[in-house]
Coordinates of C-alpha atoms and ligand atoms in Angstrom, one line a residue:
X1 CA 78.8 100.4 90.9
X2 CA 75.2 98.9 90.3
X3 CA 74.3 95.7 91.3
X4 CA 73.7 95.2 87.3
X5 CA 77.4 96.2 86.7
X6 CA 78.8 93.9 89.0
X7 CA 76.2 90.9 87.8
X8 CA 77.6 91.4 84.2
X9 CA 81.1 92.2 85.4
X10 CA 81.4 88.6 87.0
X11 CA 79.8 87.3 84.1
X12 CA 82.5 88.4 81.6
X13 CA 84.8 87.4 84.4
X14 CA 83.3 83.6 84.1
X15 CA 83.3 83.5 80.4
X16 CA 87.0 85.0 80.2
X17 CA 88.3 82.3 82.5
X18 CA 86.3 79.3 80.2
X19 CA 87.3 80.7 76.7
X20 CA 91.0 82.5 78.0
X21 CA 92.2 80.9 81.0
X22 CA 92.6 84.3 82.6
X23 CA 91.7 84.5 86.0
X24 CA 90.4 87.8 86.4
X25 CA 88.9 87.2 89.9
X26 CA 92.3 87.8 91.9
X27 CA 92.7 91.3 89.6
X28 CA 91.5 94.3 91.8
X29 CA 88.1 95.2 90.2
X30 CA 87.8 98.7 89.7
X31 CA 90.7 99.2 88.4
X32 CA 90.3 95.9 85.8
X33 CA 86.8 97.6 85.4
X34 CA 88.3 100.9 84.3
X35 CA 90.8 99.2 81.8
X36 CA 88.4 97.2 80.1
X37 CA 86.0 100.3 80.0
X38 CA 88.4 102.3 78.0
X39 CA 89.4 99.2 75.5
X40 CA 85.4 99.0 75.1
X41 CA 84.5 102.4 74.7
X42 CA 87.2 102.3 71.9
X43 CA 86.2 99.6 70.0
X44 CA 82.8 101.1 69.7
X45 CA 81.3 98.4 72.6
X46 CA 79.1 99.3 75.2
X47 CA 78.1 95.7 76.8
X48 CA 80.4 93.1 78.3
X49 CA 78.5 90.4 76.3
X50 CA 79.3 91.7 72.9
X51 CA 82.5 92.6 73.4
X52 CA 83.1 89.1 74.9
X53 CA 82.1 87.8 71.8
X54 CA 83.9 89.9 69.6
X55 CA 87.1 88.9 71.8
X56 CA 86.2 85.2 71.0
X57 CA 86.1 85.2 67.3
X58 CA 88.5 88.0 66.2
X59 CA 91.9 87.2 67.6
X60 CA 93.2 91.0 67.1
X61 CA 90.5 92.1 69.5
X62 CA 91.6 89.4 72.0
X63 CA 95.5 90.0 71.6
X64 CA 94.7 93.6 72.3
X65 CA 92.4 92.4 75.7
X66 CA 94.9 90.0 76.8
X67 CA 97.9 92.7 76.2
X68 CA 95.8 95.9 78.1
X69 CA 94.7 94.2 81.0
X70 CA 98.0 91.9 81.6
X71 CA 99.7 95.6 81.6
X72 CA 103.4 94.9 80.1
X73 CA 104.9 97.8 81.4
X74 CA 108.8 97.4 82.3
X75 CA 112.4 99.0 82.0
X76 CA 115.9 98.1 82.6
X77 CA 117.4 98.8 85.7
X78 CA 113.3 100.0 87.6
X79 CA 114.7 102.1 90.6
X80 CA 118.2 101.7 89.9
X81 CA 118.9 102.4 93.5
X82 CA 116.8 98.9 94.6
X83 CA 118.8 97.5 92.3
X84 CA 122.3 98.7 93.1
X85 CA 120.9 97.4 97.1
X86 CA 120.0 94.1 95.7
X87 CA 123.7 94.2 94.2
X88 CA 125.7 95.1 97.2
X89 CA 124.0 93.4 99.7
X90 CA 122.0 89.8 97.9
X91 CA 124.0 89.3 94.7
X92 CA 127.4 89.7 96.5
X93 CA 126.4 86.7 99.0
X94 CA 124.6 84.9 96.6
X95 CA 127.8 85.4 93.5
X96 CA 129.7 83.0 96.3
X97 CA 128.0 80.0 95.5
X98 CA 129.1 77.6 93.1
X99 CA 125.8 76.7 91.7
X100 CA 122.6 79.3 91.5
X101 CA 118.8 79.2 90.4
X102 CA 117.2 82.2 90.3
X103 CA 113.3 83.4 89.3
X104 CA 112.5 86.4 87.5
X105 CA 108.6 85.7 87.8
X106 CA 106.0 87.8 85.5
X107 CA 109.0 88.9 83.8
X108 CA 107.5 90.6 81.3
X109 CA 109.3 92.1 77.8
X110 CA 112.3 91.3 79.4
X111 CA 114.0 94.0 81.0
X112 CA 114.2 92.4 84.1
X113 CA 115.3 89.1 84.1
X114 CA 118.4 91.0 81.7
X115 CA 118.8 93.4 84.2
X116 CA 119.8 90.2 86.6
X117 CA 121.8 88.8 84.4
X118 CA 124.4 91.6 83.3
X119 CA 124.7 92.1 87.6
X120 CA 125.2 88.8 87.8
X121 CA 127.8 88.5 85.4
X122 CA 129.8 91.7 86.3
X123 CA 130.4 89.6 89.3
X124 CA 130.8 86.1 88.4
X125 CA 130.9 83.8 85.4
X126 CA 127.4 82.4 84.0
X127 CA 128.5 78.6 84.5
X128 CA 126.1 77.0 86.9
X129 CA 123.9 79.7 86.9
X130 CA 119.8 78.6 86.3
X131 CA 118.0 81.5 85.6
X132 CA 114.1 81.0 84.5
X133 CA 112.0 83.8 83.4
X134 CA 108.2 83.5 83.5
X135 CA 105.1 85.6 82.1
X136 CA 101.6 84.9 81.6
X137 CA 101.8 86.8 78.5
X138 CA 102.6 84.8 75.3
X139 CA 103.4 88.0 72.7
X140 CA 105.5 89.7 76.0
X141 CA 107.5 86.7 75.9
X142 CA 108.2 86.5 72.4
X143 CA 109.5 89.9 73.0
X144 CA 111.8 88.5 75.7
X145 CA 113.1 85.9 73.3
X146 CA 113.8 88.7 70.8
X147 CA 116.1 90.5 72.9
X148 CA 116.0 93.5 70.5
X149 CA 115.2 96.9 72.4
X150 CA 114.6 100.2 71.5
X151 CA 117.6 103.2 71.8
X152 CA 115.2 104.6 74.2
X153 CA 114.9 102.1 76.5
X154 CA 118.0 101.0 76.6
X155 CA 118.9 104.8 78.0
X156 CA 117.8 103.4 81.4
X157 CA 120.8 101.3 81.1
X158 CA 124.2 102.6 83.1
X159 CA 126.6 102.8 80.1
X160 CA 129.4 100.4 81.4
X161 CA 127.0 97.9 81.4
X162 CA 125.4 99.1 77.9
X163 CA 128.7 98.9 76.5
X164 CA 129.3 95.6 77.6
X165 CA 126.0 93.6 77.1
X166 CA 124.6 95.5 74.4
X167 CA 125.0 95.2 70.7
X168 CA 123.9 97.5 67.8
X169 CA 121.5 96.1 65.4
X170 CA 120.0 99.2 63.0
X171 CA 118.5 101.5 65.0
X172 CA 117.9 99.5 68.2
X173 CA 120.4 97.3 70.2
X174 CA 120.6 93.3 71.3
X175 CA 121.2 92.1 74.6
X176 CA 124.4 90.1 74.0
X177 CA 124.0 86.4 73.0
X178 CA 125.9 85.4 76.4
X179 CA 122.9 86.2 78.4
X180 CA 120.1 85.7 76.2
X181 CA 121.3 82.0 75.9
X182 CA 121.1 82.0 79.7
X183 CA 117.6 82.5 80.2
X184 CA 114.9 80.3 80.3
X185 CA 111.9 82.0 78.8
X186 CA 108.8 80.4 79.9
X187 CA 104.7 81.1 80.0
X188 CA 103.4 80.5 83.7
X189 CA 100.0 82.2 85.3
X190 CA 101.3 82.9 88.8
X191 CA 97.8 82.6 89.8
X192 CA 96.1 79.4 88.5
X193 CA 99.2 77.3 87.1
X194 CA 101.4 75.1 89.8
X195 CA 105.0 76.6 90.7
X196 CA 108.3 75.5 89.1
X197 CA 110.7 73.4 90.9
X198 CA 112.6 75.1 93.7
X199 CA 114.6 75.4 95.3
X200 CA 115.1 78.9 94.2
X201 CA 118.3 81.4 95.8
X202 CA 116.3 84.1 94.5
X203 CA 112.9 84.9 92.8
X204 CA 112.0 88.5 91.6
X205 CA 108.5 89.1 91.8
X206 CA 108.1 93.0 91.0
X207 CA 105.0 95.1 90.0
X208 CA 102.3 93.0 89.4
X209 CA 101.2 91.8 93.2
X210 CA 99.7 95.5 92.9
X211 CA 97.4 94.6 90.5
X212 CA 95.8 91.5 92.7
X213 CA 93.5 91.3 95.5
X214 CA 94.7 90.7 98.7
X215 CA 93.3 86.7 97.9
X216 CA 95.7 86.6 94.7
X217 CA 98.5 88.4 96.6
X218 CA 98.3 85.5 99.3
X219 CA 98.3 83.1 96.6
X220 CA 101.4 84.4 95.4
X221 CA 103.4 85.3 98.2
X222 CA 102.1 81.6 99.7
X223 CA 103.4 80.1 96.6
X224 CA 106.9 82.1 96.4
X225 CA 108.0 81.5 99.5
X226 CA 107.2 77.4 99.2
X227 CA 109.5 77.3 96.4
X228 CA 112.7 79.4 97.8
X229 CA 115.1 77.8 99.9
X230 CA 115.6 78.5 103.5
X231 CA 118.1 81.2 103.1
X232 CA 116.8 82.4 99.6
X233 CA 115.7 85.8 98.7
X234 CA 112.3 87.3 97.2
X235 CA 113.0 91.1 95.3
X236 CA 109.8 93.0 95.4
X237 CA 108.1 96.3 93.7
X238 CA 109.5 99.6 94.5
X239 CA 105.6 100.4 96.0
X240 CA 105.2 96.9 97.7
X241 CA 105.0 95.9 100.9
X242 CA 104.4 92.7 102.5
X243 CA 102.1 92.6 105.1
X244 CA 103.1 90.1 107.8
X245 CA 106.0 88.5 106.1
X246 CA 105.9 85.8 108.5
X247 CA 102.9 84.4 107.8
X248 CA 104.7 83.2 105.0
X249 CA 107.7 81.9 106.3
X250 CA 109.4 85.4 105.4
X251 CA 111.3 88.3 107.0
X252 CA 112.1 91.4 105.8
X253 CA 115.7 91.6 104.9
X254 CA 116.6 94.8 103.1
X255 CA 114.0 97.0 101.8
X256 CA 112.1 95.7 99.6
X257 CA 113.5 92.4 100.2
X258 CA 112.3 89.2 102.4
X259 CA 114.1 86.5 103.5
X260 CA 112.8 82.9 103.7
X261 CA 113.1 81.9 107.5
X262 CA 115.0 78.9 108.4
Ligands
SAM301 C1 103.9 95.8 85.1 S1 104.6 94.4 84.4 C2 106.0 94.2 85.5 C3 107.2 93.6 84.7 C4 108.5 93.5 85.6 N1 108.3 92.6 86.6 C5 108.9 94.9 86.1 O1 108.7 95.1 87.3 O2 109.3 95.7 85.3 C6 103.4 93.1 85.0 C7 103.6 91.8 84.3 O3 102.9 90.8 85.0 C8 102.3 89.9 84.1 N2 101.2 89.2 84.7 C9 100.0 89.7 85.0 N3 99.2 88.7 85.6 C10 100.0 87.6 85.7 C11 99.8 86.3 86.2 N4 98.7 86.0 86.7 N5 100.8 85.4 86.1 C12 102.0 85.8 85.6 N6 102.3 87.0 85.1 C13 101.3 87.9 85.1 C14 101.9 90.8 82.9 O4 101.8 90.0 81.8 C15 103.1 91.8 82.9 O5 104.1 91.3 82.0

């Protein structure tokens, strides 16, 4: 990359954070670079400035910037195996306790904070369970809310459990109204906004720790751990790895799940 590049790079990143409130600096460059390239290239812009103006005044354009760069991929049940461990081993010890609060941070369109749920409820009632869901991405949310998903994607779904939660509306299928009403839909940048009130038994923070620098991933993984109990659990990414949990106050537990130290 040219120094030029990178001098009007950090520029757009400056004015984004002023007119947005996105913090692209803890967002691994190149790739952000290569996302934003492609969104350019296909709106017909070839410098940040312009484009950053065009994202100002036409709210279409900035949806669209806000939606590709966020990057709202998600399913039910991601690595069902990680899952079925999280079940058998976390959710088992955690269904014990009367009263639960639970995180399902940079939740996305929804799939994952409903995948939680419907484990959680094959193994104990919902009553004095607190579960909050969190994105930075308003229209992602809205989605959530919804709780209307596609045929397709509720395939990824085991059907015992889509026979149970689910609920045919036309020619896609509801999340049943038992855990919809549940969960606490919220926006929250896990990056610039402060954290919700712990003390959480469990947070799920999955897929989008990849996407920082190794400053916004110490951010985050700081911040998680300060808000789960001694005890508590954090569910990571099928690709991600925490490098010296216990600078954190963390151990590994299970794969691809850390423990908060006593
Ligand atoms: C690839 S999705 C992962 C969704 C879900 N956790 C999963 O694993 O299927 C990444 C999500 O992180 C959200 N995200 C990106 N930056 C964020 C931030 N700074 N704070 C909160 N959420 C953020 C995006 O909006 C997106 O919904």
């Amino acid at each position: 990359m040219s120094l030029a590049d990178e001098m009007s790079y950090a520029r757009f990143v400056s004015d984004v954070r002023d007119a947005l409130g996105l913090d692209l600096r803890f967002y691994k460059a190149p790739q952000m670079m290569r996302r934003i390239a492609t969104l350019m290239r296909r709106r017909g812009f070839d410098d940040y400035g312009a484009y950053f103006r065009a994202i100002v005044e036409d709210e279409r354009l900035r949806t669209e910037f806000i939606d590709r760069v966020t990057i709202n991929v998600s399913e039910f049940f991601r690595n069902p195996e990680l899952w079925a461990e999280l079940d058998r081993h976390v959710l088992a010890e955690l269904a014990r306790l009367p009263h639960l609060k639970l995180w399902s941070a940079a939740c996305s369109t929804g799939e994952e904070p409903y995948t939680l749920a419907m484990l959680l409820h094959a193994r104990r009632a919902l009553a004095g369970v607190w579960l909050l869901a969190t994105d930075i991405d308003e229209p992602a949310l809205q989605m959530a809310r919804a709780a209307r998903y596609s045929a397709k994607s509720v395939q990824s779904v085991p059907a015992d459990y889509r026979a149970r939660y689910f609920v045919p509306d036309g020619d896609a299928f509801r999340v049943a109204e038992e855990l919809v009403s549940m969960v606490h839909f919220m926006r929250h940048d896990l990056l610039r906004d402060p954290y919700p009130k712990g003390p959480f038994d469990l947070i799920v923070n999955r897929n989008v720790a990849i996407y920082f620098t190794d400053e916004g991933k110490k951010h985050l993984y700081r911040s998680l751990a300060g808000v789960l109990r001694p005890g508590g659990y954090l569910f990571v990414g099928g690709t991600e790895q925490i490098f010296h949990p216990e600078q954190y106050g963390l151990e590994q537990a299970y794969p691809f799940v850390y423990r908060r130290k006593s």
